PDB file of C-alpha atoms and ligand atoms in Angstrom:
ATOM      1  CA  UNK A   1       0.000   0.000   0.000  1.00  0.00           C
ATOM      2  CA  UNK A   2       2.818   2.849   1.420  1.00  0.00           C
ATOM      3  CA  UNK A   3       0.342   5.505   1.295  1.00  0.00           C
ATOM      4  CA  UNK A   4      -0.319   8.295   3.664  1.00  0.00           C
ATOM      5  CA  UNK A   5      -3.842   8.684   2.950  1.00  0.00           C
ATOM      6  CA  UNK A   6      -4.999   5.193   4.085  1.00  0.00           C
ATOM      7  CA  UNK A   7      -3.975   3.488   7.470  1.00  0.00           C
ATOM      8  CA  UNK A   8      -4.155  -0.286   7.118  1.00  0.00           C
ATOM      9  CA  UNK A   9      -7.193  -1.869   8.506  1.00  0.00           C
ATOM     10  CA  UNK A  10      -7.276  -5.806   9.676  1.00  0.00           C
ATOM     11  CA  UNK A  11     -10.817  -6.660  11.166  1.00  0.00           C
ATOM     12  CA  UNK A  12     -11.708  -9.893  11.954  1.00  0.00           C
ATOM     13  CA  UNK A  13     -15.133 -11.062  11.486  1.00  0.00           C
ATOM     14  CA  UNK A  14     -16.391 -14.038  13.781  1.00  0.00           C
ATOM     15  CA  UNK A  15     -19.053 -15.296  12.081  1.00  0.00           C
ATOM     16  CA  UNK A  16     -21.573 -17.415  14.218  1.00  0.00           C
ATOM     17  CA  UNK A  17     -18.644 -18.760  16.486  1.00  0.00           C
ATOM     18  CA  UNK A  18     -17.878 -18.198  20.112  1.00  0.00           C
ATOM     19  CA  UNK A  19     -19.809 -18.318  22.869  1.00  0.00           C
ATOM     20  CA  UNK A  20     -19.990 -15.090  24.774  1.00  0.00           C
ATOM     21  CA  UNK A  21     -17.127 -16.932  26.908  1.00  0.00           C
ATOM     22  CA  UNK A  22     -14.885 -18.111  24.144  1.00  0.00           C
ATOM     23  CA  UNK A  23     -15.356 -14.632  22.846  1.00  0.00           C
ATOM     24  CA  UNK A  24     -14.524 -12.659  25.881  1.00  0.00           C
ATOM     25  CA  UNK A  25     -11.208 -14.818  26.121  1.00  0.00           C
ATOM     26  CA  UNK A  26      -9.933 -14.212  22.378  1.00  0.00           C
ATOM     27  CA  UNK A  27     -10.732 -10.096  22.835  1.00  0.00           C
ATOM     28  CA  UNK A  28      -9.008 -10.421  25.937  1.00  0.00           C
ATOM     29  CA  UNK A  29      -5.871 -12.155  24.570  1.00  0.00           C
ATOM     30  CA  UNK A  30      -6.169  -9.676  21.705  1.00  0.00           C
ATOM     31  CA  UNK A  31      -6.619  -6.718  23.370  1.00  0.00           C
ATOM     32  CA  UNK A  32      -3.458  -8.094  25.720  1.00  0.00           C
ATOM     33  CA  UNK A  33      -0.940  -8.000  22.976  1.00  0.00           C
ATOM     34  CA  UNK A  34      -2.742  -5.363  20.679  1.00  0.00           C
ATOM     35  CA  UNK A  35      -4.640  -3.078  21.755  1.00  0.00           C
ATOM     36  CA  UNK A  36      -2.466  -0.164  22.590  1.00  0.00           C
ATOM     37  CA  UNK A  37      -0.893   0.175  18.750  1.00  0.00           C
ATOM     38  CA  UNK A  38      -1.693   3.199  16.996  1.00  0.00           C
ATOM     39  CA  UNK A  39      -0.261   2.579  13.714  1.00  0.00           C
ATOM     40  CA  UNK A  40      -3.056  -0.007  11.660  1.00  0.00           C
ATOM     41  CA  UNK A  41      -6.928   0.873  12.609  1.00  0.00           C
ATOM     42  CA  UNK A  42      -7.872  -2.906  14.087  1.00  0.00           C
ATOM     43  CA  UNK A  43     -11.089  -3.901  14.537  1.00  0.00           C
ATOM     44  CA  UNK A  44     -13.371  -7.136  15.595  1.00  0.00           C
ATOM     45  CA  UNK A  45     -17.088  -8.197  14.530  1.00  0.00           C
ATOM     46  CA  UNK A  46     -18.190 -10.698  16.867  1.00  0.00           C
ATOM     47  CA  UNK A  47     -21.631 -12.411  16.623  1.00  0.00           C
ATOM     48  CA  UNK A  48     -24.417  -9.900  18.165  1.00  0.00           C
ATOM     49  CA  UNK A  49     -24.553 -12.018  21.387  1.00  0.00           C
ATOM     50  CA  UNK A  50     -21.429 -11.205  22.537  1.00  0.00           C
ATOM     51  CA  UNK A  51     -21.120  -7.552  21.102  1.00  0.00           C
ATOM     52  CA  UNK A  52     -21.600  -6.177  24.553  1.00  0.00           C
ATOM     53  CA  UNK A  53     -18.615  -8.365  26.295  1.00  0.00           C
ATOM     54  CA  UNK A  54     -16.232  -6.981  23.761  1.00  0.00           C
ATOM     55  CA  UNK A  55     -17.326  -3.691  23.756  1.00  0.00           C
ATOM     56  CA  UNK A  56     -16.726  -3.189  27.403  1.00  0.00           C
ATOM     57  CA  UNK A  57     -13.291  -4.949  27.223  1.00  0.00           C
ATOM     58  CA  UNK A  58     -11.860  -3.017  23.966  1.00  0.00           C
ATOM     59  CA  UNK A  59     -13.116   0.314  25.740  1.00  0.00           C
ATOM     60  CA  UNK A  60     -10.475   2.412  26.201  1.00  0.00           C
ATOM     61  CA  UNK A  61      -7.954   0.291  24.051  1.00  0.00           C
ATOM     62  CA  UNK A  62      -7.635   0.906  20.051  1.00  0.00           C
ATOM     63  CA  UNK A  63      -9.267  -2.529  19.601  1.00  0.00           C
ATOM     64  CA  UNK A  64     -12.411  -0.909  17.215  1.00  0.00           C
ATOM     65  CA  UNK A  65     -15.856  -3.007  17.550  1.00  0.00           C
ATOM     66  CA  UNK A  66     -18.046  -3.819  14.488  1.00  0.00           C
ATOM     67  CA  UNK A  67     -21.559  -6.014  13.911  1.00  0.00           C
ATOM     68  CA  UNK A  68     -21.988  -8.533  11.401  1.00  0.00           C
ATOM     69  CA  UNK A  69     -24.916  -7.288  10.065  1.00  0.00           C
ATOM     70  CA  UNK A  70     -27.914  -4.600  10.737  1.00  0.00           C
ATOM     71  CA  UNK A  71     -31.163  -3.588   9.721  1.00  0.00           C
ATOM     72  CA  UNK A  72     -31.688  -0.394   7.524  1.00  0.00           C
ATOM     73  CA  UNK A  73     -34.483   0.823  10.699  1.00  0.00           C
ATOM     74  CA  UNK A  74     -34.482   2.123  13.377  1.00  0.00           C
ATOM     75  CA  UNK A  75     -36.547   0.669  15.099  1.00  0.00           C
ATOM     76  CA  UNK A  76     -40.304  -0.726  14.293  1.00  0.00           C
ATOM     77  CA  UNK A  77     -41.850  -4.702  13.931  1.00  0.00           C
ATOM     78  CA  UNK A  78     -38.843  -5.935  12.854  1.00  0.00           C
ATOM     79  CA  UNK A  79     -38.937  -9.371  15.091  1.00  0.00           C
ATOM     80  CA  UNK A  80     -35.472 -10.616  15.328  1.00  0.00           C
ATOM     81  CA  UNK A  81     -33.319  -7.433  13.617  1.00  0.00           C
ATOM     82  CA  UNK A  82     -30.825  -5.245  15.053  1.00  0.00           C
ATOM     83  CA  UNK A  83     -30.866  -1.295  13.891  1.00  0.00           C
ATOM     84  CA  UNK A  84     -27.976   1.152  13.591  1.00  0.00           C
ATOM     85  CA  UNK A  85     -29.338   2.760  17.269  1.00  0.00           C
ATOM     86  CA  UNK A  86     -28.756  -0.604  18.955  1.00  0.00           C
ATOM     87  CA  UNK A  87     -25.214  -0.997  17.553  1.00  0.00           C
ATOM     88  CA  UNK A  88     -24.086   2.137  18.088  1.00  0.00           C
ATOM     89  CA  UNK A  89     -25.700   2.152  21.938  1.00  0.00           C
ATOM     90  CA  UNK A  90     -23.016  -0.683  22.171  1.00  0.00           C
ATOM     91  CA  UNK A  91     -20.164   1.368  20.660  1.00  0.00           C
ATOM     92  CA  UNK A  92     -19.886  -0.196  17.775  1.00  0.00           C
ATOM     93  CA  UNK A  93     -17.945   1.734  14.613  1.00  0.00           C
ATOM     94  CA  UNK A  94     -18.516  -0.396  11.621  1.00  0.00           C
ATOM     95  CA  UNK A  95     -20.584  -2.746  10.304  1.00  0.00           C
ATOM     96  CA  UNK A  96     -20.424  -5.607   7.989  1.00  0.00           C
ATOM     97  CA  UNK A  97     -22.845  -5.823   4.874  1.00  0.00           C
ATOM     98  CA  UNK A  98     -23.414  -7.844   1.690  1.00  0.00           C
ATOM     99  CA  UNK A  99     -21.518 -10.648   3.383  1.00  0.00           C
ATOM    100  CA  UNK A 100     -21.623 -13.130   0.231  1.00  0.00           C
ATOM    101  CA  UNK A 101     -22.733 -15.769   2.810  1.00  0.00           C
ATOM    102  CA  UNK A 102     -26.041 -12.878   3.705  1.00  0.00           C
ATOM    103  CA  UNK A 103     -26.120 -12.820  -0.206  1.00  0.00           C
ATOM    104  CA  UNK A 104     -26.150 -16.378  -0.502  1.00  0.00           C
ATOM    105  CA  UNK A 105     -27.772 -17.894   2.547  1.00  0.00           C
ATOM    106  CA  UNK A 106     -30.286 -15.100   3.330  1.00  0.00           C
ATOM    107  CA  UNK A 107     -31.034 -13.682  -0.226  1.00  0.00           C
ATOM    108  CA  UNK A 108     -29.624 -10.382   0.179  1.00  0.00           C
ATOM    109  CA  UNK A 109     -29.948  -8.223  -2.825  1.00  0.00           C
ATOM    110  CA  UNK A 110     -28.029  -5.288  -3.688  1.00  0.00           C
ATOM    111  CA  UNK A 111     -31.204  -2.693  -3.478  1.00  0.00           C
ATOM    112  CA  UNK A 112     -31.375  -4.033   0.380  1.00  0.00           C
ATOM    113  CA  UNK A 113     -27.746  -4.061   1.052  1.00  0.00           C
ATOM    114  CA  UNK A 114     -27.882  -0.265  -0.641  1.00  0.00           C
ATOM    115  CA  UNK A 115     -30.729   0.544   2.605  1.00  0.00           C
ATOM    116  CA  UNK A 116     -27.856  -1.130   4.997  1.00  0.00           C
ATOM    117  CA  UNK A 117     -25.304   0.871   3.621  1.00  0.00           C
ATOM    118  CA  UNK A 118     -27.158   4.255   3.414  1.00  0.00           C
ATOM    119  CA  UNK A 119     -28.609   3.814   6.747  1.00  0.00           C
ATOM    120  CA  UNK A 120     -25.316   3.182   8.099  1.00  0.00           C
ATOM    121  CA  UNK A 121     -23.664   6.261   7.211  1.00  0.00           C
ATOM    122  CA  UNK A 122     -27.017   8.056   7.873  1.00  0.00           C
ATOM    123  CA  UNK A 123     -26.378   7.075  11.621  1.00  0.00           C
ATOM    124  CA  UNK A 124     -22.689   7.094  12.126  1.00  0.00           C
ATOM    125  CA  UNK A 125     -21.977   3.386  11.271  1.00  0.00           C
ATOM    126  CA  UNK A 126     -19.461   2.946   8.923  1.00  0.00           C
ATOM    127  CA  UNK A 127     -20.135   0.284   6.616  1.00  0.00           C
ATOM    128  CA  UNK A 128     -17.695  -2.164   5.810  1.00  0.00           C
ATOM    129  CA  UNK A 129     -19.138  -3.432   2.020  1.00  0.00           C
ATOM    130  CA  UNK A 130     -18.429  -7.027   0.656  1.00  0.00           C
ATOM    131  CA  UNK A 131     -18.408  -7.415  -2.557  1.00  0.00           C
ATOM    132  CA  UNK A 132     -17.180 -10.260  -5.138  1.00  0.00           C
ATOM    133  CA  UNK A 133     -17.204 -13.397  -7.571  1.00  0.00           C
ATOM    134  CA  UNK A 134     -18.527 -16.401  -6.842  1.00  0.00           C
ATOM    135  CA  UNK A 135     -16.212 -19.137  -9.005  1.00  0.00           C
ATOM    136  CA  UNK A 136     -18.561 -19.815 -11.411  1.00  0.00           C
ATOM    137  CA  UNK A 137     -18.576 -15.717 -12.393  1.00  0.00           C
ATOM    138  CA  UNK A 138     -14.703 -16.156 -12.468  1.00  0.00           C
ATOM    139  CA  UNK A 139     -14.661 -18.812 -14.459  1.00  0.00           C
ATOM    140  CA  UNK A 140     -17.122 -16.942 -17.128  1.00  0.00           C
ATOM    141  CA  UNK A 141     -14.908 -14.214 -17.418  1.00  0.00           C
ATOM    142  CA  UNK A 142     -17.519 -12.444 -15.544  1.00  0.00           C
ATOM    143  CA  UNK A 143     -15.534 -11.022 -12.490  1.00  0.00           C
ATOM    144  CA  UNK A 144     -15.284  -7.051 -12.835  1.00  0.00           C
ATOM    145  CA  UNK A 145     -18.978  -6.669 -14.175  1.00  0.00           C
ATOM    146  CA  UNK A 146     -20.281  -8.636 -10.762  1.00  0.00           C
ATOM    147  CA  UNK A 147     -17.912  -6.617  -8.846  1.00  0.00           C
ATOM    148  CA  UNK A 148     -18.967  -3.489 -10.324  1.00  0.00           C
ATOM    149  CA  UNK A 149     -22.466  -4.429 -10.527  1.00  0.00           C
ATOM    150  CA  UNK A 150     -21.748  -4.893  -6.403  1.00  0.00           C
ATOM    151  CA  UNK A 151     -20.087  -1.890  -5.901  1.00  0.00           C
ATOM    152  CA  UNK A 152     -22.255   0.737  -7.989  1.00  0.00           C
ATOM    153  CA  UNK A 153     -26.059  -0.528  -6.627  1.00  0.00           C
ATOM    154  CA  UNK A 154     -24.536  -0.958  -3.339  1.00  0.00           C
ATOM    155  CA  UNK A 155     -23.332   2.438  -3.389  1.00  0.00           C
ATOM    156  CA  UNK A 156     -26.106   4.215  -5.237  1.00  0.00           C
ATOM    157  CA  UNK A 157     -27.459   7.264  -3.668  1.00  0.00           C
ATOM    158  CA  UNK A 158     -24.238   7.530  -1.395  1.00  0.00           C
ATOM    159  CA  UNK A 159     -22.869  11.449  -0.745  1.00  0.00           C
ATOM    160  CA  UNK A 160     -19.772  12.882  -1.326  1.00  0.00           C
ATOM    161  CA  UNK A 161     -20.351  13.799   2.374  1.00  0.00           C
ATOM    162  CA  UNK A 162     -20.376   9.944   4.226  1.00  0.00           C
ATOM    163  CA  UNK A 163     -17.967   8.797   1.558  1.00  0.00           C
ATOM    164  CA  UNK A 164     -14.599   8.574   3.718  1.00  0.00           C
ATOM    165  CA  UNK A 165     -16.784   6.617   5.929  1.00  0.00           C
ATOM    166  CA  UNK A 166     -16.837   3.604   3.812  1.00  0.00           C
ATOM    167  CA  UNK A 167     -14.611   0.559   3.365  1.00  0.00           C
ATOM    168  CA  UNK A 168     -14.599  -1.836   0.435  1.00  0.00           C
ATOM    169  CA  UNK A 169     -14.102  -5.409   1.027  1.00  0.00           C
ATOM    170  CA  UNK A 170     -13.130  -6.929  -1.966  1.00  0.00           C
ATOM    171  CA  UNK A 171     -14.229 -11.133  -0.645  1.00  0.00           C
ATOM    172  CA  UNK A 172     -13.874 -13.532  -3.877  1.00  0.00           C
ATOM    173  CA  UNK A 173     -16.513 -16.467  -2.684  1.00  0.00           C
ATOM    174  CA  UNK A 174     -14.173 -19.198  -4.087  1.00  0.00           C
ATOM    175  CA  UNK A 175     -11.760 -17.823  -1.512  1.00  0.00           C
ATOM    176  CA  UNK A 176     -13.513 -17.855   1.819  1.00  0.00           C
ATOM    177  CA  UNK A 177     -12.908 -20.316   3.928  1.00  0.00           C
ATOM    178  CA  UNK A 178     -11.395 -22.568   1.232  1.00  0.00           C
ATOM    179  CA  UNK A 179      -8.128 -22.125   1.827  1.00  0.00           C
ATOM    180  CA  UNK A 180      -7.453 -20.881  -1.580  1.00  0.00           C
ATOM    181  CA  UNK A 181      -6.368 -17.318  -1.892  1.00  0.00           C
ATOM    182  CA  UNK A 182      -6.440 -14.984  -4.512  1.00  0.00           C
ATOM    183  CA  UNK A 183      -3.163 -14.151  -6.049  1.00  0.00           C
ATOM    184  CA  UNK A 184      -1.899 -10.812  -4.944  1.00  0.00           C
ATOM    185  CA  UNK A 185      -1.927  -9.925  -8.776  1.00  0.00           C
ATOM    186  CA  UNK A 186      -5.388 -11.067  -9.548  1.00  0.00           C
ATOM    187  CA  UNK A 187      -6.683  -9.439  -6.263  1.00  0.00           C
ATOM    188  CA  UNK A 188      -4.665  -6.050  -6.720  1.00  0.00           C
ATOM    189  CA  UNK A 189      -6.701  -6.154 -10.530  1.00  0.00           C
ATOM    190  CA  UNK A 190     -10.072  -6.136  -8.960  1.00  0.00           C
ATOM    191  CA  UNK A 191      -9.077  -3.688  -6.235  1.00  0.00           C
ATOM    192  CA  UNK A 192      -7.656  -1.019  -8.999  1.00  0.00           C
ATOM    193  CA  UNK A 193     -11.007  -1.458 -10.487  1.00  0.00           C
ATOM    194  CA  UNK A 194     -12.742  -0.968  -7.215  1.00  0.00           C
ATOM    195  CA  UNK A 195     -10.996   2.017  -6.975  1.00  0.00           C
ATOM    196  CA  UNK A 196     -11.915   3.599 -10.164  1.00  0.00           C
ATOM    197  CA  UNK A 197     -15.461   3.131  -9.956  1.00  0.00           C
ATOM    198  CA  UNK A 198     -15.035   4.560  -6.072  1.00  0.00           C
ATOM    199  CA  UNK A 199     -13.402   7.556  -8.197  1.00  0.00           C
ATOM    200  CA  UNK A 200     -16.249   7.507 -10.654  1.00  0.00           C
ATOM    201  CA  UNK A 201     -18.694   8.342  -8.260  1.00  0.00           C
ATOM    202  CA  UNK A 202     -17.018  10.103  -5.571  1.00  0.00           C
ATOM    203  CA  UNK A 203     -14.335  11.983  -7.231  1.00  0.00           C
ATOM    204  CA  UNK A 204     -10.149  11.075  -7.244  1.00  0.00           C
ATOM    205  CA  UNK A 205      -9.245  12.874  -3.674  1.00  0.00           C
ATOM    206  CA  UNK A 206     -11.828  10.699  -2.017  1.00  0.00           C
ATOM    207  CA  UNK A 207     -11.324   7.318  -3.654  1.00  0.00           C
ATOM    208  CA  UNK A 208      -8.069   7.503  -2.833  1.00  0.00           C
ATOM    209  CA  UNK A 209      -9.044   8.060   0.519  1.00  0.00           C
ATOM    210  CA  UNK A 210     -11.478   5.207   0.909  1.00  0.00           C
ATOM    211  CA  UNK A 211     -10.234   1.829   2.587  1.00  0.00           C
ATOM    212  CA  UNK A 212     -10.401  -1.777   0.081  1.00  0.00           C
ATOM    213  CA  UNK A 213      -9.578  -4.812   1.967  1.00  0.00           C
ATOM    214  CA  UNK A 214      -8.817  -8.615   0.339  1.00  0.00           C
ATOM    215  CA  UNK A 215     -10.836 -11.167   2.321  1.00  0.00           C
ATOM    216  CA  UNK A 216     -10.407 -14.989   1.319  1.00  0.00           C
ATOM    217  CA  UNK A 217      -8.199 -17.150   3.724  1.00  0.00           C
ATOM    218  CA  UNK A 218      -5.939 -14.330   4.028  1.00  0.00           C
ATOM    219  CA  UNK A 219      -3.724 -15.843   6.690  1.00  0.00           C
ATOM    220  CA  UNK A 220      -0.366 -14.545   8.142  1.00  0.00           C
ATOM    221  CA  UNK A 221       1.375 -16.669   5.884  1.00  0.00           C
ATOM    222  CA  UNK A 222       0.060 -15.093   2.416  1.00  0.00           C
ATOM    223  CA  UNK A 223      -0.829 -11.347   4.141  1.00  0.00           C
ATOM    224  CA  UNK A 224       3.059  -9.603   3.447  1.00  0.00           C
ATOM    225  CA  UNK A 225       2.310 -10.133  -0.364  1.00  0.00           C
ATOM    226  CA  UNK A 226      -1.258  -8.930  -0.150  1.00  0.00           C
ATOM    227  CA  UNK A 227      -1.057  -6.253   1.697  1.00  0.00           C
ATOM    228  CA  UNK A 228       2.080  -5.018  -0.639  1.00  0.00           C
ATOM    229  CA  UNK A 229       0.083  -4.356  -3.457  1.00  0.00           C
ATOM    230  CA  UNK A 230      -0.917  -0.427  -4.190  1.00  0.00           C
ATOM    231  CA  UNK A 231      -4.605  -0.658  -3.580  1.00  0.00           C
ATOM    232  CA  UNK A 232      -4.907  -3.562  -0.929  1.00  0.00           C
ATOM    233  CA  UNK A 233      -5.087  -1.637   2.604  1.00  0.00           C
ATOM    234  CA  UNK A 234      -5.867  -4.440   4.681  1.00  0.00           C
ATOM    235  CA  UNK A 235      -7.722  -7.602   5.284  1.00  0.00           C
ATOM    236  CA  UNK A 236     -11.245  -8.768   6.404  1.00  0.00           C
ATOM    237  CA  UNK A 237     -10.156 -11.948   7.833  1.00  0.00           C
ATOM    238  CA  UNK A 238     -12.428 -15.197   9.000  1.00  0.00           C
ATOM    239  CA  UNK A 239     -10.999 -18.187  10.232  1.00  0.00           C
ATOM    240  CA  UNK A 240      -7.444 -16.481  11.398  1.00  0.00           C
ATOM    241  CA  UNK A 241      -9.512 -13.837  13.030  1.00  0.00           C
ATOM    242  CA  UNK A 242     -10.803 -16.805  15.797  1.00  0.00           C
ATOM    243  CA  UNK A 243      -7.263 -17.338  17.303  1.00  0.00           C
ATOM    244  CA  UNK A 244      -5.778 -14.404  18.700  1.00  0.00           C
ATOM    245  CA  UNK A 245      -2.114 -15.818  17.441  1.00  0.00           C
ATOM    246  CA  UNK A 246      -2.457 -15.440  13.709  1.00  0.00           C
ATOM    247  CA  UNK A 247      -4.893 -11.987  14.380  1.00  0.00           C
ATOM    248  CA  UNK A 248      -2.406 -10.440  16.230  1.00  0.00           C
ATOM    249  CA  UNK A 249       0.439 -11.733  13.867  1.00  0.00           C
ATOM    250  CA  UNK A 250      -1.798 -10.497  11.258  1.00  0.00           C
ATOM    251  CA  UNK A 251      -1.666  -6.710  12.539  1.00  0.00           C
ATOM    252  CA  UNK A 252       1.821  -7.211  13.560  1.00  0.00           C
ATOM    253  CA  UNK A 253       2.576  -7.677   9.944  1.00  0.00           C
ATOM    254  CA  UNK A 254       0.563  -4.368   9.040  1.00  0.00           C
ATOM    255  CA  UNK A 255       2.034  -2.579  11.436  1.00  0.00           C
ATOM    256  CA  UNK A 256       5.612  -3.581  10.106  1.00  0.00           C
ATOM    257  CA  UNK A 257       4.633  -2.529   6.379  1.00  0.00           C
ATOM    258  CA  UNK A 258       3.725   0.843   8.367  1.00  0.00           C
ATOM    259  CA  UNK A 259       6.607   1.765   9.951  1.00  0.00           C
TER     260      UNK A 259
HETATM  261  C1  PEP B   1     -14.797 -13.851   5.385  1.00  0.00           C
HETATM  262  O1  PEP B   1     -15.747 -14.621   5.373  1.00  0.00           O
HETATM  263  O2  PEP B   1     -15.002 -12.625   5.510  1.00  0.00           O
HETATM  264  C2  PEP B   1     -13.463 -14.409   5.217  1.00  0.00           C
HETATM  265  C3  PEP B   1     -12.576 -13.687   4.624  1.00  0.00           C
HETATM  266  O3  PEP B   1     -13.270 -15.697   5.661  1.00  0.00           O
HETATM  267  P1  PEP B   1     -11.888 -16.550   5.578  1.00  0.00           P
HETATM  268  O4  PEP B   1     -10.768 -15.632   6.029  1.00  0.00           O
HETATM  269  O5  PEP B   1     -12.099 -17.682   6.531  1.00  0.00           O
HETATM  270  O6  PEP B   1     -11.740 -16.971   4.172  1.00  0.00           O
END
């Protein structure tokens, strides 16, 4: 990356593991080692359950929190939803949307995941948007339309004003959780593109401005060459994000590409 105008960002994103005890024992060993660095923004998405545990141990550390998901709401006969209000009574920052596994599993569109992302900014979330190929798409030759398809509907209607708010997560499906990785090559090609549609809507200064993670079994064996490309500023991380060894490696390796 080696640029001023973005800090790299590693956030780990729990998925539906941990009990509220398993997860206040991997914040704890996190925040241990962690949590007083300044140089990479750091920042954890446990399942909603144990979102107030965290956020009462990462308080006054540099640990960020984030939820998994949210409902565009506020509040209303929404039976089993979580709104921006709640999340943010809980001091969380960001928030994960468009998850491909929300896509997949729970039929997300892009028109909802727009309301997420809108409503987000709208109440001082700041949405961290997942966007990317499934391998079937790859395979078609179909990869920058989908990911432009993802980033343009899910950012429709965004201002100028919440832009710098946003981060990208550029998540090939074929990668997650597979153990295969996107090349750093192949990955840095998407997130160039993700940039210039960023810069086709928001303008250069800002785009340039604007966070885009890799996500797909991004590990701390495979993160140095990621995270050297120009436009990758970080990882959304899954299964290395559940031990606190390869997290914390993980930011110990942004923080030595910082320095
Ligand atoms: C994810 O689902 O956001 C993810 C990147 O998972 P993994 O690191 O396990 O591939």
């Amino acid at each position: 990356m080696e640029n001023t105008l973005r800090k790299y960002f590693i956030a780990g994103n729990w998925k539906m593991n941990k009990s509220t005890t398993d997860a206040e024992d991997l914040i704890k060993s996190i925040v241990s080692e962690i949590g007083k660095q300044i140089d990479v923004t750091v920042a954890v998405c446990p399942p909603f359950t144990s979102l107030d545990t965290v956020s009462r141990i990462v308080e006054n550390t540099n640990v960020l929190l984030g939820a998994q998901n949210m409902y565009p709401e506020i509040n209303g006969a929404f039976t089993g939803e979580i709104s921006p209000d709640m999340l943010r009574s809980l001091f969380c920052t960001y928030v994960i949307l468009g998850h491909s596994e929300r896509r997949a599993y729970f039929n997300e569109t892009d028109e909802f995941i727009n309301l997420k992302v809108r409503s987000a900014l709208e109440n001082n979330i700041k949405p961290i948007l997942c966007v990317g190929e499934t391998i079937e798409e790859r395979d078609a030759g179909n990869t920058m339309n989908i990911v432009e398809r993802h980033v343009v509907k899910g950012l429709a209607g965004v201002s100028n004003d919440f832009a710098e708010n946003l981060v990208i997560a550029y998540e090939p499906v074929w990668a997650i959780g597979t153990g295969k990785t996107a090349t750093p090559e192949m990955a840095q090609e998407v997130h160039h593109q993700i940039r210039r549609l960023l810069s086709n809507q928001f303008g250069e200064a800002i785009a340039a401005k604007i966070r885009i993670l890799y996500g797909g079994s991004m590990k701390p064996a495979n993160a140095s060459e990621l995270l050297d490309q120009p436009d990758i500023d970080g990882g959304l991380i899954g299964g290395a994000a559940l031990e606190s060894i390869s997290f914390n490696k993980l930011v110990e390796i942004a923080i030595q590409k910082s320095a």
